[in-house]
Amino acid sequence: MKNLVESAWKLPLALAGGLVVGAFGGWLAGGHVATGVALVAIAEIVLLLTHLRHIPKPIMSLPSAPPVGTSDPSRHDRFMMRSRRLAANLHDLRRAAGSLPDAIVLLDQEQHVRWFNHAAESLLGLRRPQDRGVVLKERLHNSELAGWLEEPSPEPLNDVSAPGAPSRHINVTLLPFGARQRLLLARDISHMSRLEQIRRDFVANVSHELRTPLTVIHGYLELLDPEDVPHLAPVLNEMRAQSKRMGQIVEDLLTLSRLETQDHVSEERVPMAPLLATLRKEAEALSQGRHSITVENMANIDLLGSPKDLHSALSNLVSNAVRYTPTGGRITIRWERTAEGANYSVTDTGYGIPADHLSRLTERFYRVSSSRSRDSGGTGLGLSIVKHVLGLHQARLDIRSTPGQGSTFTCCFGRERLMGPETQESRPE
């Protein structure tokens, strides 16, 4: 009787403990508590079903006589109690997974739908029972998810319209589950998308409203000659510098707002040789002879994209190198071919950046050293602009740095953005 009582509470306790562990793991992975609980719940369902399948067959055979003076139940009774308990736990787990706010779809190796919860009906448009057993990418053939599901190892898909509710936005992830199954998770991020749009609109509107008064203030400051009021000369010079810096911040914010609302760029030939020469002149003007500046054009190819945006991004990297490299340092601007396409890189012998700051450098207003950035005249928005421009050109930014030795910022362009040296505008070979 003691063994029966112990087995009656051990299994539910173990299942509950697994759900707690899943919740904790989801919280550690970025606050996704519900997703962690869902994954553990589905895993427990599979384990319970597997356990039931391997129960010995001869359950109806008569048990051997229990020892005299004991009340051990028969094997059949024990099995029936255990089956009812497992069935109840299975029912509870399925009901918990079914009520989660995130869409969950269990797929086999050929992407046939084996099971899905209620959220998958509203977000993905699946219907039961008719959609059980269908191929998911064929069922969602009119959505962005169909092409994504055809990829061998798809990366997480962020901020796409929900097939079942086009007005809502979702993030989608495909995870391996078991030996030959996959688990598709879709999270509703409509609320976050609305907040992000509100933030963008606010920044754009505020920046636009600030531009006019700052222009007026700067204009009047330019009319005041420090020589006429020598005792106010330091004050006037500081006011001019700060108003100019504020004006640059406003311009950068407006540029960022414009880039964030774009989903494509103009398709024009961008001659790299003249652009590299322009970047060198700008660097020398900003450096005023304090640095050694070298340009290496080893690619002999041009880019396809927006000349204005590419000049803005590439120039930002050069100006940052000049600002954060001490007098006497070296700056190398390099344009070269690679196996994947071509790289534009700016290498300096400046202060360098600690490794724990590298992942956050492209955030707005993020600074490794606030005092050094203000002294150099930076706005804290340059690398954010670079990131958005490269994203619109299907390129990426790679940052490598060693404190005390210098940094290398590399823009990696794919082959689809390369154009040969011929004069006619044509896409790359």
Coordinates of C-alpha atoms in Angstrom, one line a residue:
M1 CA 0.0 0.0 0.0
K2 CA 2.9 2.3 0.8
N3 CA 4.4 1.8 -2.7
L4 CA 1.0 2.6 -4.3
V5 CA 0.7 5.8 -2.4
E6 CA 4.2 6.9 -3.3
S7 CA 3.7 6.2 -7.0
A8 CA 0.4 8.2 -6.9
W9 CA 2.2 11.5 -6.1
K10 CA 5.6 11.0 -7.6
L11 CA 4.5 11.3 -11.3
P12 CA 2.3 14.4 -10.9
L13 CA 5.1 16.0 -8.8
A14 CA 7.7 15.2 -11.5
L15 CA 5.5 16.6 -14.3
A16 CA 4.8 19.8 -12.3
G17 CA 8.5 20.1 -11.6
G18 CA 9.2 19.9 -15.3
L19 CA 6.8 22.7 -16.0
V20 CA 8.5 24.9 -13.4
V21 CA 11.9 24.2 -14.9
G22 CA 10.5 25.0 -18.4
A23 CA 9.1 28.3 -17.1
F24 CA 12.4 29.2 -15.5
G25 CA 14.3 28.3 -18.7
G26 CA 12.0 30.4 -20.8
W27 CA 12.5 33.3 -18.5
L28 CA 16.3 33.0 -18.8
A29 CA 16.0 32.9 -22.6
G30 CA 14.5 36.3 -22.8
G31 CA 11.3 36.3 -20.7
H32 CA 9.5 33.7 -22.8
V33 CA 7.9 31.9 -19.8
A34 CA 4.9 30.7 -21.8
T35 CA 7.0 29.3 -24.6
G36 CA 9.2 27.4 -22.1
V37 CA 6.2 25.9 -20.4
A38 CA 4.7 24.9 -23.8
L39 CA 7.9 23.1 -24.9
V40 CA 8.1 21.1 -21.6
A41 CA 4.4 20.3 -21.7
I42 CA 4.7 18.9 -25.2
A43 CA 7.8 16.9 -24.3
E44 CA 6.0 15.4 -21.3
I45 CA 3.0 14.4 -23.5
V46 CA 5.3 12.6 -25.9
L47 CA 7.1 10.8 -22.9
L48 CA 3.7 9.7 -21.4
L49 CA 2.5 8.4 -24.7
T50 CA 5.8 6.5 -25.3
H51 CA 5.5 5.1 -21.7
L52 CA 2.0 3.8 -22.3
R53 CA 3.0 2.2 -25.6
H54 CA 5.7 0.1 -23.9
I55 CA 3.5 -1.2 -21.1
P56 CA 3.8 -5.0 -21.1
K57 CA 1.0 -6.8 -23.0
P58 CA -0.1 -9.5 -20.7
I59 CA -2.0 -7.2 -18.3
M60 CA -4.9 -9.5 -17.9
S61 CA -3.0 -12.4 -16.5
L62 CA -3.8 -13.4 -13.0
P63 CA -1.3 -12.1 -10.4
S64 CA 0.5 -14.4 -8.1
A65 CA -0.9 -14.8 -4.7
P66 CA 0.3 -12.0 -2.4
P67 CA 2.1 -12.9 0.8
V68 CA -0.1 -13.8 3.7
G69 CA -1.2 -10.8 5.7
T70 CA -0.6 -8.2 2.9
S71 CA -3.2 -6.3 0.9
D72 CA -1.1 -5.7 -2.4
P73 CA -3.6 -5.0 -5.2
S74 CA -3.6 -7.1 -8.4
R75 CA -1.4 -6.2 -11.3
H76 CA -4.5 -5.4 -13.4
D77 CA -5.8 -3.0 -10.8
R78 CA -2.4 -1.3 -10.5
F79 CA -2.2 -0.9 -14.3
M80 CA -5.7 0.6 -14.5
M81 CA -5.0 3.1 -11.8
R82 CA -1.7 4.0 -13.5
S83 CA -3.4 4.4 -16.9
R84 CA -6.1 6.6 -15.5
R85 CA -3.5 8.8 -13.8
L86 CA -1.4 9.1 -17.0
A87 CA -4.5 9.9 -19.0
A88 CA -5.5 12.6 -16.6
N89 CA -2.0 14.1 -16.7
L90 CA -2.0 13.9 -20.5
H91 CA -5.3 15.7 -20.7
D92 CA -4.1 18.5 -18.3
L93 CA -0.9 19.0 -20.3
R94 CA -2.8 19.2 -23.7
R95 CA -5.3 21.6 -22.2
A96 CA -2.4 23.8 -20.8
A97 CA -0.6 23.8 -24.2
G98 CA -3.8 24.5 -26.0
S99 CA -4.6 27.6 -24.0
L100 CA -1.2 29.3 -24.4
P101 CA -1.2 32.7 -26.2
D102 CA 1.6 31.6 -28.6
A103 CA 0.7 29.5 -31.6
I104 CA 2.3 26.0 -31.5
V105 CA 2.3 23.6 -34.4
L106 CA 3.8 20.1 -34.2
L107 CA 5.2 19.0 -37.6
D108 CA 6.6 15.7 -38.9
Q109 CA 9.7 15.4 -41.1
E110 CA 7.7 16.2 -44.3
Q111 CA 6.0 19.2 -42.5
H112 CA 2.6 17.6 -42.1
V113 CA 0.6 19.1 -39.3
R114 CA 0.2 16.7 -36.5
W115 CA -1.2 18.9 -33.8
F116 CA -1.8 22.6 -33.1
N117 CA -3.3 24.7 -30.3
H118 CA -6.1 27.3 -30.3
A119 CA -3.7 30.2 -30.9
A120 CA -2.6 28.6 -34.2
E121 CA -6.1 28.9 -35.4
S122 CA -6.3 32.7 -34.9
L123 CA -2.7 33.6 -35.8
L124 CA -2.0 31.1 -38.6
G125 CA -5.5 30.4 -39.8
L126 CA -5.4 26.7 -39.2
R127 CA -8.7 24.8 -38.8
R128 CA -9.5 21.6 -37.1
P129 CA -10.0 18.8 -38.0
Q130 CA -9.5 19.5 -41.7
D131 CA -6.0 20.9 -41.4
R132 CA -4.6 17.9 -39.5
G133 CA -2.3 16.0 -41.8
V134 CA -1.9 18.8 -44.4
V135 CA 1.5 20.1 -45.5
L136 CA 1.9 23.4 -43.7
K137 CA 3.8 25.3 -46.4
E138 CA 1.0 24.4 -48.9
R139 CA -1.7 25.4 -46.5
L140 CA 0.0 28.8 -46.0
H141 CA 1.1 29.2 -49.7
N142 CA -0.3 32.8 -49.9
S143 CA 1.8 34.1 -46.9
E144 CA 5.4 35.0 -46.2
L145 CA 5.8 31.8 -44.1
A146 CA 5.5 29.5 -47.2
G147 CA 8.8 30.6 -48.7
W148 CA 10.4 30.7 -45.3
L149 CA 9.4 27.1 -44.6
E150 CA 11.0 25.9 -47.8
E151 CA 14.5 26.8 -46.5
P152 CA 16.6 23.9 -45.2
S153 CA 17.4 25.6 -41.9
P154 CA 15.3 28.7 -41.6
E155 CA 16.4 31.5 -39.3
P156 CA 13.7 33.0 -37.0
L157 CA 11.3 35.2 -39.0
N158 CA 10.7 38.6 -37.4
D159 CA 7.8 41.0 -37.7
V160 CA 5.6 39.4 -40.5
S161 CA 1.9 39.6 -41.0
A162 CA -0.1 36.7 -39.4
P163 CA -1.7 34.5 -42.1
G164 CA -4.8 34.2 -40.0
A165 CA -5.1 37.9 -39.1
P166 CA -3.2 40.2 -41.5
S167 CA -3.6 43.2 -39.2
R168 CA -1.5 41.4 -36.5
H169 CA 2.3 40.9 -36.6
I170 CA 4.2 37.8 -35.4
N171 CA 7.7 36.4 -34.8
V172 CA 8.1 32.8 -36.0
T173 CA 10.6 30.2 -35.0
L174 CA 11.1 26.6 -36.1
L175 CA 12.7 24.3 -33.6
P176 CA 13.8 20.6 -33.8
F177 CA 11.6 18.4 -31.7
G178 CA 12.5 14.7 -31.1
A179 CA 14.3 12.7 -33.7
R180 CA 12.2 13.6 -36.8
Q181 CA 9.7 16.3 -35.8
R182 CA 9.7 20.1 -35.6
L183 CA 7.9 22.6 -33.5
L184 CA 6.7 25.9 -35.0
L185 CA 6.2 28.7 -32.5
A186 CA 4.5 32.0 -33.5
R187 CA 4.4 34.9 -31.1
D188 CA 2.0 37.8 -31.5
I189 CA 4.0 41.1 -31.4
S190 CA 1.3 43.4 -32.6
H191 CA 1.4 45.4 -29.4
M192 CA 5.2 45.8 -29.6
S193 CA 4.9 46.8 -33.3
R194 CA 2.4 49.5 -32.4
L195 CA 4.6 50.9 -29.7
E196 CA 7.6 50.9 -32.0
Q197 CA 5.7 52.8 -34.7
I198 CA 4.6 55.3 -32.0
R199 CA 8.2 55.8 -31.0
R200 CA 9.3 56.3 -34.6
D201 CA 6.5 58.8 -35.3
F202 CA 7.4 60.7 -32.1
V203 CA 11.1 60.9 -32.9
A204 CA 10.4 62.0 -36.5
N205 CA 7.8 64.7 -35.4
V206 CA 10.0 66.0 -32.6
S207 CA 13.1 66.1 -34.8
H208 CA 11.2 68.0 -37.5
E209 CA 9.8 70.5 -35.0
L210 CA 13.2 71.1 -33.5
R211 CA 14.9 71.8 -36.8
T212 CA 13.5 75.3 -37.4
P213 CA 14.1 76.8 -34.0
L214 CA 17.7 75.4 -33.9
T215 CA 18.3 76.9 -37.3
V216 CA 17.1 80.3 -36.1
I217 CA 19.2 80.2 -33.0
H218 CA 22.3 79.1 -34.9
G219 CA 21.7 81.9 -37.4
Y220 CA 21.5 84.6 -34.8
L221 CA 24.6 83.3 -33.1
E222 CA 26.5 83.6 -36.3
L223 CA 25.6 87.3 -36.5
L224 CA 27.2 87.9 -33.2
D225 CA 30.9 88.6 -33.6
P226 CA 33.0 87.6 -30.6
E227 CA 35.4 90.4 -31.3
D228 CA 32.7 93.0 -30.6
V229 CA 32.1 91.5 -27.1
P230 CA 35.5 90.0 -26.0
H231 CA 34.3 89.2 -22.5
L232 CA 31.5 86.9 -24.1
A233 CA 33.7 85.3 -26.7
P234 CA 34.1 82.0 -24.9
V235 CA 30.4 81.8 -24.2
L236 CA 29.5 82.6 -27.9
N237 CA 31.9 80.0 -29.2
E238 CA 30.5 77.3 -26.9
M239 CA 26.9 78.3 -27.8
R240 CA 27.8 78.0 -31.5
A241 CA 29.4 74.6 -31.1
Q242 CA 26.5 73.2 -29.1
S243 CA 23.8 74.6 -31.4
K244 CA 25.7 73.1 -34.4
R245 CA 25.9 69.8 -32.6
M246 CA 22.2 69.8 -31.7
G247 CA 21.5 70.6 -35.4
Q248 CA 23.5 67.6 -36.4
I249 CA 21.7 65.3 -33.9
V250 CA 18.3 66.5 -35.4
E251 CA 19.5 65.8 -38.9
D252 CA 20.8 62.3 -37.9
L253 CA 17.4 61.5 -36.2
L254 CA 15.5 62.6 -39.3
T255 CA 17.8 60.4 -41.4
L256 CA 17.2 57.4 -39.1
S257 CA 13.4 58.0 -39.2
R258 CA 13.5 58.0 -43.0
L259 CA 15.6 54.9 -43.2
E260 CA 13.4 53.0 -40.8
T261 CA 10.3 53.7 -42.9
Q262 CA 12.0 52.5 -46.2
D263 CA 11.8 48.9 -47.4
H264 CA 14.0 49.4 -50.5
V265 CA 16.6 51.7 -52.0
S266 CA 17.2 53.1 -55.4
E267 CA 19.0 50.8 -57.8
E268 CA 21.8 53.0 -59.2
R269 CA 25.5 52.4 -60.0
V270 CA 27.7 53.8 -57.3
P271 CA 31.3 54.2 -58.7
M272 CA 33.6 53.2 -55.9
A273 CA 36.8 54.9 -57.1
P274 CA 35.4 58.4 -57.0
L275 CA 33.6 57.7 -53.7
L276 CA 36.8 56.4 -52.1
A277 CA 38.6 59.6 -53.2
T278 CA 35.8 61.7 -51.7
L279 CA 36.0 59.8 -48.4
R280 CA 39.8 60.4 -48.3
K281 CA 39.3 64.1 -48.8
E282 CA 36.7 64.3 -46.1
A283 CA 38.9 62.3 -43.7
E284 CA 41.9 64.6 -44.4
A285 CA 39.8 67.7 -43.8
L286 CA 38.5 66.4 -40.5
S287 CA 41.9 65.1 -39.4
Q288 CA 43.7 68.4 -40.3
G289 CA 47.0 66.6 -40.7
R290 CA 46.9 64.8 -37.4
H291 CA 46.7 61.2 -38.9
S292 CA 48.2 59.1 -41.7
I293 CA 45.3 58.2 -44.0
T294 CA 45.6 55.5 -46.7
V295 CA 43.1 54.3 -49.3
E296 CA 43.5 50.8 -50.9
N297 CA 41.2 50.0 -53.8
M298 CA 41.9 46.4 -54.7
A299 CA 38.4 45.3 -55.9
N300 CA 38.0 47.3 -59.2
I301 CA 34.2 46.9 -59.0
D302 CA 31.3 49.2 -58.2
L303 CA 28.2 48.9 -56.0
L304 CA 24.5 48.8 -56.9
G305 CA 22.4 50.9 -54.5
S306 CA 21.6 54.4 -53.2
P307 CA 24.6 56.8 -53.8
K308 CA 23.4 59.2 -51.1
D309 CA 22.8 56.5 -48.4
L310 CA 26.0 54.6 -49.1
H311 CA 28.1 57.7 -49.0
S312 CA 26.4 58.6 -45.6
A313 CA 27.2 55.2 -44.1
L314 CA 30.7 54.8 -45.4
S315 CA 31.6 58.4 -44.5
N316 CA 30.3 57.8 -40.9
L317 CA 32.8 55.0 -40.4
V318 CA 35.7 57.2 -41.7
S319 CA 34.7 60.1 -39.5
N320 CA 34.5 57.9 -36.4
A321 CA 38.0 56.5 -37.1
V322 CA 39.3 60.1 -37.3
R323 CA 37.5 61.2 -34.1
Y324 CA 38.6 58.2 -32.0
T325 CA 42.2 57.9 -33.1
P326 CA 44.9 59.9 -31.2
T327 CA 47.2 62.3 -33.1
G328 CA 49.9 60.4 -35.0
G329 CA 47.6 57.3 -35.6
R330 CA 47.0 55.5 -38.9
I331 CA 43.7 55.1 -40.7
T332 CA 43.3 52.7 -43.6
I333 CA 40.3 52.7 -45.9
R334 CA 40.1 49.4 -47.9
W335 CA 37.8 48.1 -50.7
E336 CA 38.4 44.5 -51.7
R337 CA 36.8 41.4 -53.1
T338 CA 35.9 38.3 -51.0
A339 CA 34.5 34.9 -51.7
E340 CA 31.0 36.1 -50.7
G341 CA 31.2 39.4 -52.5
A342 CA 33.2 42.5 -51.5
N343 CA 34.1 44.3 -48.2
Y344 CA 34.6 47.9 -47.4
S345 CA 36.6 48.3 -44.2
V346 CA 38.0 51.1 -42.1
T347 CA 40.9 50.2 -39.8
D348 CA 42.4 52.6 -37.2
T349 CA 45.0 52.5 -34.5
G350 CA 42.8 54.2 -32.0
Y351 CA 41.6 53.5 -28.4
G352 CA 39.9 50.3 -29.2
I353 CA 36.6 49.0 -27.8
P354 CA 36.1 46.4 -25.0
A355 CA 34.4 43.2 -26.2
D356 CA 31.4 43.6 -23.9
H357 CA 30.4 46.9 -25.8
L358 CA 30.6 45.5 -29.4
S359 CA 27.1 44.1 -29.5
R360 CA 25.5 47.4 -28.5
L361 CA 27.5 49.8 -30.7
T362 CA 24.7 50.2 -33.3
E363 CA 22.1 51.2 -30.7
R364 CA 20.9 54.8 -30.7
F365 CA 23.0 57.1 -28.5
Y366 CA 25.0 54.2 -27.1
R367 CA 28.4 55.4 -26.0
V368 CA 31.5 53.4 -24.8
S369 CA 32.8 56.7 -23.3
S370 CA 30.3 59.5 -22.9
S371 CA 32.9 62.2 -22.2
R372 CA 35.1 61.2 -25.1
S373 CA 32.2 61.1 -27.6
R374 CA 31.0 64.6 -26.6
D375 CA 34.6 66.0 -26.9
S376 CA 34.9 64.5 -30.3
G377 CA 31.6 66.0 -31.5
G378 CA 29.9 62.7 -32.2
T379 CA 26.1 62.4 -32.0
G380 CA 25.9 58.7 -31.0
L381 CA 23.7 57.9 -34.1
G382 CA 26.3 57.3 -36.8
L383 CA 26.6 53.5 -36.4
S384 CA 22.7 53.2 -36.2
I385 CA 22.6 54.9 -39.6
V386 CA 25.3 52.6 -40.9
K387 CA 23.3 49.5 -39.7
H388 CA 20.1 50.6 -41.4
V389 CA 21.7 51.6 -44.7
L390 CA 23.5 48.3 -44.9
G391 CA 20.3 46.4 -44.0
L392 CA 18.5 48.1 -47.0
H393 CA 21.4 46.9 -49.2
Q394 CA 21.3 43.3 -47.9
A395 CA 24.7 43.9 -46.3
R396 CA 26.0 43.6 -42.7
L397 CA 28.4 45.3 -40.4
D398 CA 31.2 43.4 -38.8
I399 CA 33.2 45.0 -35.9
R400 CA 36.5 43.8 -34.5
S401 CA 38.4 45.7 -31.9
T402 CA 41.3 45.3 -29.4
P403 CA 41.5 47.8 -26.6
G404 CA 44.6 49.9 -26.9
Q405 CA 45.4 48.7 -30.4
G406 CA 42.5 49.8 -32.7
S407 CA 39.4 48.7 -34.5
T408 CA 38.2 47.5 -37.9
F409 CA 34.7 48.2 -39.1
T410 CA 33.8 46.1 -42.1
C411 CA 30.7 46.5 -44.4
C412 CA 30.2 43.1 -46.1
F413 CA 28.3 43.3 -49.4
G414 CA 26.9 40.2 -51.3
R415 CA 27.5 39.4 -54.9
E416 CA 24.1 40.7 -55.9
R417 CA 25.2 44.2 -55.1
L418 CA 28.4 44.2 -57.2
M419 CA 28.8 45.6 -60.6
G420 CA 31.7 45.2 -63.0
P421 CA 33.9 48.2 -64.1
E422 CA 32.1 48.5 -67.5
T423 CA 30.2 51.7 -68.0
Q424 CA 26.8 50.2 -68.8
E425 CA 24.6 49.6 -65.8
S426 CA 24.1 45.9 -65.4
R427 CA 23.8 43.6 -62.5
P428 CA 26.8 41.4 -61.5
E429 CA 27.7 38.3 -63.3

